[in-house]
Structures are given as C-alpha cells and as structure tokens.
Short mmCIF file of C-alpha atoms and ligand atoms in Angstrom, two decimals:
data_model
loop_
_atom_site.label_atom_id
_atom_site.label_comp_id
_atom_site.label_asym_id
_atom_site.label_seq_id
_atom_site.Cartn_x
_atom_site.Cartn_y
_atom_site.Cartn_z
CA MET A 245 -82.45 -58.96 102.00
CA SER A 246 -84.06 -62.40 102.47
CA ARG A 247 -84.91 -63.55 105.95
CA GLU A 248 -82.42 -66.43 105.53
CA SER A 249 -79.42 -64.26 104.64
CA ASP A 250 -80.40 -61.86 107.40
CA MET A 251 -80.15 -64.74 109.92
CA SER A 252 -76.88 -66.12 108.60
CA THR A 253 -75.16 -62.76 108.97
CA SER A 254 -76.43 -62.18 112.51
CA VAL A 255 -75.51 -65.64 113.88
CA GLU A 256 -72.25 -67.34 113.00
CA ILE A 257 -73.47 -70.89 113.58
CA PRO A 258 -70.09 -72.67 113.27
CA VAL A 259 -68.68 -70.25 115.85
CA LEU A 260 -71.49 -71.06 118.29
CA ILE A 261 -71.08 -74.80 117.73
CA GLY A 262 -67.31 -74.51 118.32
CA ARG A 263 -67.79 -72.48 121.48
CA LYS A 264 -70.25 -75.00 122.90
CA ARG A 265 -67.96 -77.90 121.90
CA ASP A 266 -65.15 -76.24 123.91
CA GLY A 267 -67.35 -75.81 126.99
CA GLY A 268 -68.29 -72.15 126.54
CA THR A 269 -71.72 -70.57 126.95
CA LEU A 270 -74.05 -68.83 124.55
CA THR A 271 -75.62 -65.46 125.31
CA ALA A 272 -79.39 -64.98 125.47
CA GLY A 273 -79.20 -62.92 122.27
CA GLU A 274 -77.32 -65.69 120.46
CA ILE A 275 -79.85 -68.31 121.58
CA THR A 276 -82.78 -66.14 120.48
CA ALA A 277 -81.21 -65.57 117.07
CA LEU A 278 -80.29 -69.26 116.74
CA ILE A 279 -83.84 -70.52 117.37
CA ASP A 280 -85.35 -67.83 115.17
CA ALA A 281 -82.96 -68.79 112.37
CA TYR A 282 -83.70 -72.51 112.87
CA VAL A 283 -87.46 -72.10 112.47
CA HIS A 284 -86.92 -69.92 109.39
CA ASP A 285 -84.50 -72.43 107.79
CA GLY A 286 -81.43 -70.27 108.32
CA VAL A 287 -79.81 -73.09 110.33
CA ASP A 288 -79.93 -76.64 109.02
CA ASP A 289 -80.61 -79.82 111.01
CA ALA A 290 -76.96 -80.97 110.83
CA GLN A 291 -75.76 -77.74 112.44
CA MET A 292 -78.46 -77.80 115.09
CA ALA A 293 -77.76 -81.48 115.88
CA ALA A 294 -74.04 -80.73 116.29
CA LEU A 295 -74.81 -77.86 118.63
CA LEU A 296 -77.28 -79.92 120.65
CA MET A 297 -74.81 -82.79 121.01
CA ALA A 298 -72.07 -80.38 122.12
CA GLY A 299 -74.53 -79.01 124.71
CA VAL A 300 -75.60 -82.47 125.89
CA ILE A 301 -71.96 -83.40 126.51
CA ARG A 302 -70.74 -80.04 127.90
CA GLY A 303 -73.96 -79.01 129.63
CA PHE A 304 -76.05 -75.86 129.39
CA SER A 305 -76.17 -73.26 132.17
CA ARG A 306 -79.36 -72.21 133.95
CA ASP A 307 -79.25 -68.87 132.10
CA GLU A 308 -78.94 -70.69 128.78
CA ALA A 309 -81.95 -72.86 129.70
CA ILE A 310 -84.00 -69.77 130.59
CA ALA A 311 -83.03 -68.04 127.33
CA LEU A 312 -83.80 -71.19 125.32
CA THR A 313 -87.23 -71.47 126.94
CA GLU A 314 -87.98 -67.84 126.06
CA ALA A 315 -86.85 -68.34 122.47
CA LEU A 316 -89.01 -71.46 122.10
CA VAL A 317 -92.10 -69.65 123.45
CA ALA A 318 -91.46 -66.75 121.05
CA SER A 319 -91.55 -69.12 118.07
CA GLY A 320 -95.36 -69.43 118.14
CA ASP A 321 -98.73 -68.50 119.66
CA THR A 322 -99.40 -68.11 123.36
CA VAL A 323 -102.71 -68.61 125.17
CA ASP A 324 -104.15 -65.71 127.17
CA LEU A 325 -106.08 -66.94 130.20
CA SER A 326 -106.10 -63.61 132.02
CA SER A 327 -109.87 -63.13 131.55
CA LEU A 328 -110.70 -66.26 133.56
CA ARG A 329 -112.00 -65.83 137.10
CA GLY A 330 -110.35 -68.28 139.57
CA PRO A 331 -106.64 -69.15 139.71
CA THR A 332 -105.38 -70.70 136.47
CA VAL A 333 -103.50 -73.95 137.09
CA ASP A 334 -101.61 -76.37 134.87
CA LYS A 335 -100.22 -79.73 135.88
CA HIS A 336 -97.64 -81.65 133.89
CA SER A 337 -96.05 -85.07 134.24
CA THR A 338 -92.73 -85.87 132.60
CA GLY A 339 -94.33 -89.15 131.57
CA GLY A 340 -94.51 -92.65 132.88
CA VAL A 341 -96.30 -95.98 132.92
CA GLY A 342 -99.89 -96.14 134.20
CA ASP A 343 -99.68 -92.40 134.80
CA THR A 344 -103.23 -91.09 134.31
CA THR A 345 -103.25 -88.51 137.09
CA THR A 346 -104.60 -85.70 134.86
CA LEU A 347 -107.98 -87.47 134.63
CA VAL A 348 -108.37 -87.26 138.40
CA VAL A 349 -106.34 -84.16 139.31
CA ALA A 350 -107.88 -81.81 136.72
CA PRO A 351 -111.54 -82.35 137.77
CA LEU A 352 -110.44 -82.29 141.41
CA LEU A 353 -108.83 -78.88 140.94
CA ALA A 354 -111.83 -77.62 138.96
CA ALA A 355 -114.10 -78.75 141.82
CA ALA A 356 -111.82 -76.78 144.18
CA GLY A 357 -112.43 -73.58 142.18
CA CYS A 358 -109.35 -73.60 139.93
CA GLN A 359 -109.39 -73.04 136.18
CA VAL A 360 -107.59 -75.82 134.34
CA ALA A 361 -106.93 -75.30 130.61
CA LYS A 362 -104.70 -78.17 129.68
CA LEU A 363 -103.03 -78.60 126.30
CA SER A 364 -101.76 -82.15 126.09
CA GLY A 365 -99.82 -84.46 123.83
CA ARG A 366 -100.05 -88.00 122.56
CA GLY A 367 -98.12 -91.01 123.81
CA LEU A 368 -94.79 -91.97 122.28
CA GLY A 369 -92.57 -94.96 123.05
CA HIS A 370 -93.25 -96.64 126.39
CA THR A 371 -95.29 -93.75 127.87
CA GLY A 372 -98.98 -93.10 127.28
CA GLY A 373 -100.54 -89.76 126.31
CA THR A 374 -103.57 -88.07 127.85
CA LEU A 375 -105.21 -87.39 124.47
CA ASP A 376 -105.07 -91.04 123.41
CA LYS A 377 -106.61 -92.08 126.73
CA LEU A 378 -109.47 -89.57 126.53
CA GLU A 379 -110.19 -90.54 122.93
CA ALA A 380 -110.93 -94.07 124.18
CA ILE A 381 -114.22 -92.60 125.50
CA PRO A 382 -116.83 -92.93 122.71
CA GLY A 383 -117.43 -89.57 121.01
CA PHE A 384 -114.79 -87.63 122.98
CA THR A 385 -113.03 -84.90 121.00
CA VAL A 386 -109.72 -83.24 121.86
CA ASP A 387 -109.84 -80.84 118.92
CA LEU A 388 -110.98 -77.57 120.48
CA THR A 389 -110.17 -74.08 119.27
CA PRO A 390 -108.49 -71.73 121.79
CA ALA A 391 -111.85 -69.89 122.12
CA GLN A 392 -113.67 -73.18 122.84
CA VAL A 393 -111.08 -74.06 125.49
CA ARG A 394 -111.58 -70.69 127.19
CA ASP A 395 -115.40 -70.90 127.05
CA GLN A 396 -115.45 -74.41 128.46
CA VAL A 397 -113.06 -73.52 131.28
CA GLU A 398 -115.25 -70.52 132.11
CA ARG A 399 -118.30 -72.82 132.32
CA ILE A 400 -116.98 -75.91 134.10
CA GLY A 401 -113.41 -75.11 135.21
CA LEU A 402 -111.57 -77.51 132.91
CA ALA A 403 -110.78 -78.44 129.33
CA VAL A 404 -108.17 -80.80 127.88
CA ALA A 405 -107.31 -80.25 124.23
CA ALA A 406 -104.61 -81.08 121.69
CA ALA A 407 -101.93 -78.44 121.48
CA THR A 408 -102.15 -76.79 118.06
CA GLN A 409 -99.23 -76.82 115.59
CA ASP A 410 -98.77 -73.11 116.30
CA LEU A 411 -98.03 -73.58 119.99
CA VAL A 412 -94.23 -73.64 120.42
CA PRO A 413 -93.51 -74.88 116.86
CA ALA A 414 -89.75 -74.63 117.47
CA ASP A 415 -90.04 -77.26 120.20
CA LYS A 416 -91.87 -79.65 117.87
CA ARG A 417 -89.09 -79.40 115.30
CA LEU A 418 -86.30 -79.50 117.87
CA TYR A 419 -87.83 -82.44 119.73
CA ALA A 420 -88.13 -84.48 116.52
CA LEU A 421 -84.45 -83.77 115.82
CA ARG A 422 -83.41 -84.65 119.39
CA ASP A 423 -85.39 -87.88 119.16
CA VAL A 424 -83.29 -89.15 116.23
CA THR A 425 -79.89 -87.75 117.27
CA GLY A 426 -79.55 -89.07 120.83
CA THR A 427 -79.92 -85.60 122.32
CA VAL A 428 -83.11 -85.92 124.38
CA SER A 429 -81.41 -86.57 127.70
CA SER A 430 -80.15 -83.12 128.68
CA PRO A 431 -81.78 -81.50 131.74
CA ALA A 432 -81.68 -78.05 130.12
CA LEU A 433 -83.19 -79.30 126.86
CA ILE A 434 -85.93 -81.27 128.63
CA ALA A 435 -86.69 -78.40 131.04
CA SER A 436 -86.87 -75.77 128.30
CA SER A 437 -89.03 -78.06 126.14
CA VAL A 438 -91.48 -78.78 128.98
CA MET A 439 -91.55 -75.25 130.39
CA SER A 440 -91.91 -73.52 127.01
CA LYS A 441 -95.21 -75.39 126.54
CA LYS A 442 -96.36 -74.58 130.07
CA LEU A 443 -95.52 -70.88 129.66
CA ALA A 444 -97.24 -70.72 126.26
CA GLY A 445 -100.28 -72.47 127.79
CA GLY A 446 -100.90 -69.37 129.89
CA ALA A 447 -101.53 -70.73 133.42
CA ALA A 448 -100.28 -68.61 136.31
CA HIS A 449 -99.60 -71.67 138.51
CA VAL A 450 -97.68 -74.69 137.24
CA LEU A 451 -97.25 -77.97 139.08
CA LEU A 452 -94.81 -80.54 137.69
CA ASP A 453 -94.71 -84.24 138.44
CA VAL A 454 -91.13 -85.23 137.65
CA LYS A 455 -90.76 -88.99 137.52
CA THR A 456 -87.75 -90.99 138.66
CA GLY A 457 -86.97 -94.69 138.26
CA ASP A 458 -86.69 -97.24 135.49
CA GLY A 459 -89.87 -96.09 133.70
CA ALA A 460 -88.87 -92.39 133.68
CA PHE A 461 -86.73 -90.13 131.47
CA MET A 462 -84.58 -89.34 134.51
CA GLN A 463 -83.90 -92.69 136.09
CA ARG A 464 -81.67 -91.51 138.95
CA GLU A 465 -83.26 -89.55 141.78
CA GLU A 466 -80.58 -86.84 141.82
CA ASP A 467 -81.08 -86.20 138.09
CA ALA A 468 -84.85 -85.96 138.52
CA ILE A 469 -84.41 -83.50 141.41
CA GLY A 470 -82.01 -81.44 139.26
CA LEU A 471 -84.56 -81.39 136.42
CA ALA A 472 -87.36 -80.40 138.80
CA GLU A 473 -85.26 -77.56 140.28
CA LEU A 474 -84.39 -76.27 136.83
CA CYS A 475 -88.04 -76.36 135.67
CA VAL A 476 -89.14 -74.54 138.82
CA SER A 477 -86.50 -71.85 138.40
CA ILE A 478 -87.46 -71.35 134.72
CA GLY A 479 -91.15 -70.99 135.67
CA GLU A 480 -90.42 -68.58 138.51
CA ALA A 481 -88.06 -66.55 136.28
CA HIS A 482 -91.07 -66.03 133.99
CA GLY A 483 -93.41 -64.96 136.77
CA ARG A 484 -95.34 -68.22 137.18
CA ARG A 485 -95.78 -69.80 140.62
CA THR A 486 -94.12 -73.14 139.94
CA GLY A 487 -93.59 -76.22 142.10
CA ALA A 488 -92.70 -79.86 141.56
CA LEU A 489 -93.06 -83.27 143.14
CA VAL A 490 -90.40 -85.84 142.28
CA THR A 491 -92.25 -89.17 142.29
CA ASP A 492 -91.66 -92.88 141.88
CA MET A 493 -91.67 -94.48 138.45
CA SER A 494 -89.85 -97.68 139.38
CA GLN A 495 -93.21 -99.46 139.00
CA PRO A 496 -96.49 -98.65 137.20
CA LEU A 497 -98.34 -95.90 139.02
CA GLY A 498 -101.95 -96.94 138.49
CA ASP A 499 -103.42 -100.40 138.01
CA GLY A 500 -104.05 -99.76 134.30
CA VAL A 501 -101.52 -99.48 131.46
CA GLY A 502 -103.34 -98.84 128.19
CA ASN A 503 -105.84 -96.26 127.00
CA ALA A 504 -109.38 -97.44 127.91
CA ILE A 505 -108.01 -99.40 130.87
CA GLU A 506 -106.40 -96.26 132.34
CA VAL A 507 -109.62 -94.30 131.87
CA ALA A 508 -111.54 -97.02 133.72
CA VAL A 509 -109.01 -96.98 136.57
CA ALA A 510 -109.22 -93.17 136.80
CA ILE A 511 -113.04 -93.26 136.90
CA GLU A 512 -113.04 -95.96 139.57
CA THR A 513 -110.63 -93.81 141.57
CA LEU A 514 -112.94 -90.80 141.20
CA ALA A 515 -115.82 -93.03 142.33
CA GLY A 516 -113.92 -94.04 145.48
CA GLU A 517 -113.70 -97.67 144.35
CA ARG A 518 -109.91 -97.84 143.94
CA HIS A 519 -107.36 -96.95 146.59
CA GLY A 520 -103.58 -97.21 146.73
CA ARG A 521 -100.66 -95.31 145.26
CA PHE A 522 -102.43 -93.81 142.24
CA ARG A 523 -105.14 -92.25 144.40
CA GLU A 524 -102.55 -91.03 146.92
CA LEU A 525 -100.48 -89.33 144.25
CA CYS A 526 -103.55 -87.70 142.69
CA LEU A 527 -104.38 -86.21 146.09
CA ASP A 528 -100.75 -85.13 146.66
CA LEU A 529 -100.59 -83.44 143.25
CA ALA A 530 -103.94 -81.69 143.58
CA ALA A 531 -103.03 -80.48 147.08
CA ALA A 532 -99.62 -79.23 145.91
CA ALA A 533 -101.27 -77.33 143.04
CA LEU A 534 -103.71 -75.70 145.48
CA GLU A 535 -100.75 -74.82 147.68
CA LEU A 536 -99.24 -72.89 144.77
CA THR A 537 -102.42 -70.81 144.64
CA GLY A 538 -101.91 -69.82 148.29
CA VAL A 539 -103.86 -72.47 150.23
CA ASP A 540 -102.16 -73.81 153.38
CA ALA A 541 -100.65 -77.30 152.75
CA ARG A 542 -102.68 -79.15 155.38
CA ALA A 543 -105.95 -77.42 154.43
CA ALA A 544 -105.29 -78.18 150.75
CA ARG A 545 -104.85 -81.93 151.41
CA GLU A 546 -108.03 -82.02 153.49
CA GLN A 547 -109.99 -80.10 150.87
CA VAL A 548 -109.03 -82.34 147.93
CA ALA A 549 -109.62 -85.55 149.94
CA GLN A 550 -113.10 -84.30 150.81
CA LEU A 551 -113.89 -83.32 147.19
CA LEU A 552 -112.85 -86.78 146.05
CA ASP A 553 -114.71 -88.63 148.81
CA GLU A 554 -117.92 -86.64 148.29
CA GLY A 555 -117.97 -87.37 144.55
CA ALA A 556 -117.59 -83.71 143.51
CA ALA A 557 -114.56 -84.51 141.33
CA LYS A 558 -116.39 -87.44 139.71
CA GLU A 559 -119.35 -85.21 138.78
CA ARG A 560 -116.98 -82.58 137.39
CA PHE A 561 -115.34 -85.28 135.29
CA ARG A 562 -118.77 -86.25 133.90
CA GLU A 563 -119.48 -82.60 132.93
CA PHE A 564 -116.07 -82.46 131.27
CA VAL A 565 -116.67 -85.64 129.23
CA VAL A 566 -120.09 -84.41 128.07
CA ALA A 567 -118.73 -80.92 127.25
CA GLN A 568 -116.20 -82.54 124.90
CA ASP A 569 -118.89 -84.69 123.19
CA GLY A 570 -118.05 -87.89 125.08
CA ASP A 571 -120.54 -90.42 126.42
CA GLY A 572 -121.17 -89.32 130.03
CA SER A 573 -122.49 -92.76 131.03
CA VAL A 574 -118.84 -93.91 131.00
CA VAL A 575 -118.70 -92.48 134.53
CA ASP A 576 -121.35 -94.94 135.77
CA ALA A 577 -120.24 -98.07 133.91
CA PRO A 578 -116.72 -97.59 132.50
CA TRP A 579 -116.05 -101.23 131.58
CA GLU A 580 -119.37 -101.43 129.67
CA VAL A 581 -119.00 -98.17 127.74
CA LEU A 582 -115.27 -98.24 126.93
CA PRO A 583 -113.93 -100.44 124.11
CA ALA A 584 -112.95 -103.87 125.43
CA ALA A 585 -110.32 -106.30 124.15
CA PRO A 586 -111.63 -109.71 123.03
CA ILE A 587 -108.99 -111.69 124.94
CA VAL A 588 -108.38 -111.27 128.70
CA ARG A 589 -105.87 -113.60 130.38
CA GLU A 590 -104.54 -113.64 133.95
CA TRP A 591 -101.05 -114.28 135.28
CA ALA A 592 -100.34 -115.40 138.87
CA PRO A 593 -96.61 -115.79 139.56
CA GLY A 594 -96.86 -118.09 142.62
CA ALA A 595 -95.94 -117.44 146.25
CA GLY A 596 -93.29 -114.91 147.29
CA TRP A 597 -92.75 -111.17 147.46
CA VAL A 598 -92.79 -108.62 144.65
CA ALA A 599 -89.21 -107.32 144.67
CA GLY A 600 -89.54 -104.82 141.83
CA PHE A 601 -90.44 -104.20 138.20
CA ALA A 602 -88.78 -103.67 134.86
CA CYS A 603 -91.11 -100.68 134.64
CA ARG A 604 -90.16 -99.42 131.19
CA ARG A 605 -90.79 -102.91 129.83
CA VAL A 606 -94.31 -102.88 131.28
CA GLY A 607 -94.98 -99.83 129.11
CA GLU A 608 -93.29 -101.48 126.14
CA LEU A 609 -95.41 -104.64 126.54
CA ALA A 610 -98.59 -102.53 126.52
CA GLY A 611 -97.16 -100.87 123.39
CA ARG A 612 -96.58 -104.25 121.78
CA LEU A 613 -100.21 -105.18 122.43
CA GLY A 614 -101.09 -102.05 120.42
CA ALA A 615 -101.72 -99.49 123.19
CA GLY A 616 -98.76 -97.29 122.25
CA ARG A 617 -97.00 -95.98 119.17
CA GLN A 618 -93.40 -96.16 118.01
CA ARG A 619 -93.70 -93.25 115.58
CA GLN A 620 -95.70 -90.07 115.66
CA GLY A 621 -98.94 -90.50 113.73
CA ASP A 622 -99.25 -94.28 114.24
CA PRO A 623 -102.76 -95.34 115.36
CA VAL A 624 -103.28 -96.82 118.85
CA ASP A 625 -105.68 -99.59 119.87
CA PRO A 626 -107.80 -98.10 122.69
CA ALA A 627 -108.90 -101.45 124.13
CA VAL A 628 -105.68 -103.35 124.79
CA GLY A 629 -103.15 -103.16 127.61
CA LEU A 630 -102.40 -104.52 131.05
CA GLU A 631 -103.88 -104.39 134.50
CA VAL A 632 -101.04 -104.54 137.01
CA LEU A 633 -102.55 -105.56 140.33
CA VAL A 634 -99.48 -105.85 142.59
CA ARG A 635 -96.81 -103.43 143.79
CA THR A 636 -93.26 -103.71 145.08
CA GLY A 637 -93.28 -105.11 148.62
CA ASP A 638 -96.58 -107.03 148.23
CA GLU A 639 -96.65 -110.58 149.58
CA LEU A 640 -98.17 -113.10 147.17
CA ASP A 641 -100.01 -116.14 148.48
CA GLY A 642 -99.55 -118.30 145.40
CA THR A 643 -102.97 -117.71 143.85
CA ARG A 644 -103.11 -113.91 143.59
CA THR A 645 -103.37 -112.52 140.07
CA ALA A 646 -100.51 -110.09 139.45
CA VAL A 647 -101.30 -109.04 135.88
CA ARG A 648 -104.33 -109.22 133.59
CA VAL A 649 -103.49 -109.04 129.88
CA HIS A 650 -106.08 -107.43 127.56
CA ALA A 651 -105.15 -108.46 124.02
CA ARG A 652 -106.50 -108.38 120.48
CA THR A 653 -105.39 -112.00 119.75
CA GLU A 654 -104.40 -115.14 121.70
CA ALA A 655 -100.93 -114.93 120.09
CA ASP A 656 -100.44 -111.38 121.39
CA ALA A 657 -101.50 -112.48 124.87
CA ASP A 658 -99.16 -115.51 124.78
CA ALA A 659 -96.21 -113.34 123.75
CA VAL A 660 -96.77 -110.93 126.65
CA LEU A 661 -97.47 -113.66 129.23
CA ALA A 662 -94.15 -115.31 128.30
CA GLU A 663 -92.27 -112.12 129.22
CA LEU A 664 -94.02 -111.28 132.48
CA PRO A 665 -91.67 -113.34 134.75
CA ASP A 666 -88.81 -111.04 133.64
CA VAL A 667 -90.89 -107.91 134.14
CA VAL A 668 -92.56 -108.45 137.52
CA LEU A 669 -89.72 -109.65 139.74
CA VAL A 670 -90.80 -112.10 142.46
CA THR A 671 -88.41 -113.40 145.17
CA GLN A 672 -88.66 -115.68 148.17
CA ASP A 673 -87.03 -113.01 150.39
CA GLU A 674 -89.27 -110.47 152.07
CA ALA A 675 -89.27 -107.22 150.04
CA SER A 676 -90.26 -103.73 151.17
CA SER A 677 -92.38 -101.09 149.47
CA VAL A 678 -90.78 -97.99 147.92
CA PRO A 679 -91.61 -94.33 148.67
CA LEU A 680 -94.12 -92.61 146.39
CA VAL A 681 -92.94 -88.99 146.71
CA HIS A 682 -89.16 -88.52 146.75
CA ALA A 683 -88.94 -84.73 146.95
CA ARG A 684 -90.97 -81.52 146.93
CA ILE A 685 -89.45 -78.54 145.11
CA GLY A 686 -90.70 -74.97 145.38
CA LEU A 687 -93.39 -75.97 147.88
CA GLU A 688 -93.60 -75.55 151.62
CA GLY A 689 -94.45 -78.19 154.21
CA ARG A 690 -95.38 -81.82 153.59
N1 URA B 93 -91.21 -84.05 127.41
C1 URA B 93 -91.12 -82.90 126.68
O1 URA B 93 -92.12 -82.23 126.45
N2 URA B 93 -89.92 -82.54 126.22
C2 URA B 93 -88.78 -83.25 126.45
O2 URA B 93 -87.73 -82.84 126.01
C3 URA B 93 -88.89 -84.43 127.20
C4 URA B 93 -90.13 -84.81 127.69
#
C-alpha cells in the first residue's frame, strides 16, 4: 500500500474539517496523523487551509496545541544538546521593530556560563531577522552544520545559525500556507509553530519575549499574555523550563531599525555607550533566562548587569563574530566596519511631546528603504534603515533630531521623510512614557 493511501484511510480529512467547523476538538492521534499525512502529500493545501480557518474561527484547545506542537516536532530532525556542560538556554522573540536583543542577550548568557545554541530565521514583512542582521557583519556566516554549532557552543558558549530545512519541516510548509490564507493569527497555531522550533532546538531552558502593541503579532495585551501562557504550558508539558516576558512593541525597541544599524546599536549597548529601553530589556531577558536555570531573581539581575558593565559580554560577542568568520574589529568601530548607506538625512519634528508611534509603519518604512523583504528569498540591503532617537513621553525642544534616515538614494530618503509626521506622533500636550515589561509568565519575583 502506498504511503498516501495509507494516510487517507487512517484520517478522514473531511470529517475532521467538519468537526472543527462545528466547534468540536481533534484528538492527539488525529492531529498526529493529519500532520504526518500533510507532509507526505496525503492531505492537500485546500483541505489543510479549510481546517486551519475552521480552527482560527472556532479556536483550538490547549491539548490540541500541545498535540500539534508534538506532531510538528516529529516531522523532522531534532538537535541533541545533552552533551554540553552548562545549562542550555534558548531565547525567542515573537518579532518586532528594532528588536535586536539576541545580539546582546546571547553573549551575556554565555558570559554567565550558559550554553546558547540558537537556530534563527530571517526577517519577513515589517519585522527584522537575526540572520540578516548578523550577515551585515563582513564575512559572517550563519551556515553551520549541527556538529559545528555544538563544537562552537562547547568552546565559547554560543552559536547562532540558520535553521536547516530538516528542522520542523511541517511548520515551514504550514506557515507558508497560513501566510497566504489569513490563518496566522491563532494563538494555538502561533504557539505550536514557535514552540515546535524551540523544542526541536534542544535547549532545556526556554525564555520567550512575547511582544504586544502596534508593531507586534498580538497587538492587545490580553492576547499577548494568553499566547505567552500557552507557549509556557506547551514548553513545560514537554519537560523544558519555560518562562516569558510580555513586552512593549508600541514603539521601536532599540534606536536602530535596519540590519547594520541594529548591529551597531547592539555593539554600542555591549560597550556601555547606549542606555535606555533596549539595554534595560536585554538585562531583563538575560536575568529571566538565568532565573529559569535556578538563579535567584535579584542575584540574576545583578550578575548580568555586572557582566555587561565589565565588558565580558562585549568580549564574548567578539569571540562569537570571529568564530563565525566575521570581522572582529566591528566590535571596536562598528560604524566604520559595517556597510553604510550613501545618504543620511535627519528629521526634527519641532517642539512638543512624543505621544506615540505607528510602530508597524516604522518597520515598513525600513522595509521600503530596502532593509526588509516582502517575500521569502528576496535580498535585503544591509546598510539602509532608520535611527529612531526618541521614545513615547519624550519632550522635544524644537531642534532635537527624532529620526535619522539611512537611504540608498535621495528619492528613497524623501519618500520616507514625507511619511514620518504620520509615524512619530507629536502633540502639544504633555505625554507620558509607557511600561517596558507588561507581564512575567512562569517566572517568580520581579
Ligand atoms: N513566528 C513563528 O515562528 N510562527 C508563527 O506562527 C508566528 C510567528
């Protein structure tokens, strides 16, 4: 019997679609068989799209999300990190604008004795991707074999590489289908997609940074908290110590939005030259990850602040860049070593208060300059993007530069400058700042 006919007899797809449409639930066995059949072409995209849409509208239960995660993991390879010495830690952000925390948090955790083997993705739409940012460093390679990742982590405590095609292949196919069928925005589908990759990545401790606000997948705080709780319960159900911070994405996180620009901002943060919300969140995330490994919350925050202040994280970042064939001098002179855009223009909006941002549009503007991609496989321009130098609640004196535009052409810069008044919202009424961390899930203390 062919594999295909085997699948079609064991799963009655139209029955499952009908049950989901009517608000019923699928068993773990049915979900396992469904995903197995999908990756072996026993279920076609139309059927899967119908089932996903029924689930998006009717909702999936926690047990369905756990079963789906397991089925996705089972579709491909998993990484075995059990031979590594210190605690294995992974950190994942649901994606945002100016969100380069990995470049600071990973070396910080490595300097604290953790083992960070991170398999990352590329940017899509208004959000950037860690691999694209790292590739802005001359020579840097993200193409490491699983054995190279393990060796490097053993030597220096961290590696960041592209996830291979064989890691959770069912998620790749399902995500592409969700992307074109309006079925991305389901907490269970997002949680199982994210957590399947974390589980397959092999770390025993998983810290999630779930974003909320206009620049995030989950714009409303209660939805982001629900997603974080679901991710944590999926991780814990699979024996991984899992925690989450729900954090602000109503405005760009770091001062840079764009590949080389974000690397420069991360390096300057590691060097102690940049302060503010990006640095604070990097410390919060690193401390929360250490907490998952059993360190007391207060001691963890003190330890990571000290490692950053003493330059230990910066030196670990240099070792990491060199280990992956990048130019280590980027750490000493980022703006000289990284590719630079030929046109840099400044925008000062006049006196007033920054009342808020159209955050997603900030990411989209960087994309329009060439920093992002609309379709998988499109090239990105490493040099272009924005520096966003103000935050919600800041008072502007009339001369302060709010945004610096790094563009390939004058026309590109003009087009972006014309939109900035609708993107950085300035009022004459006093405005207040917004909280950085909205909630902590699966973690103790503060
Ligand atoms: N990121 C993922 O990896 N999967 C989703 O479904 C959404 C965001």
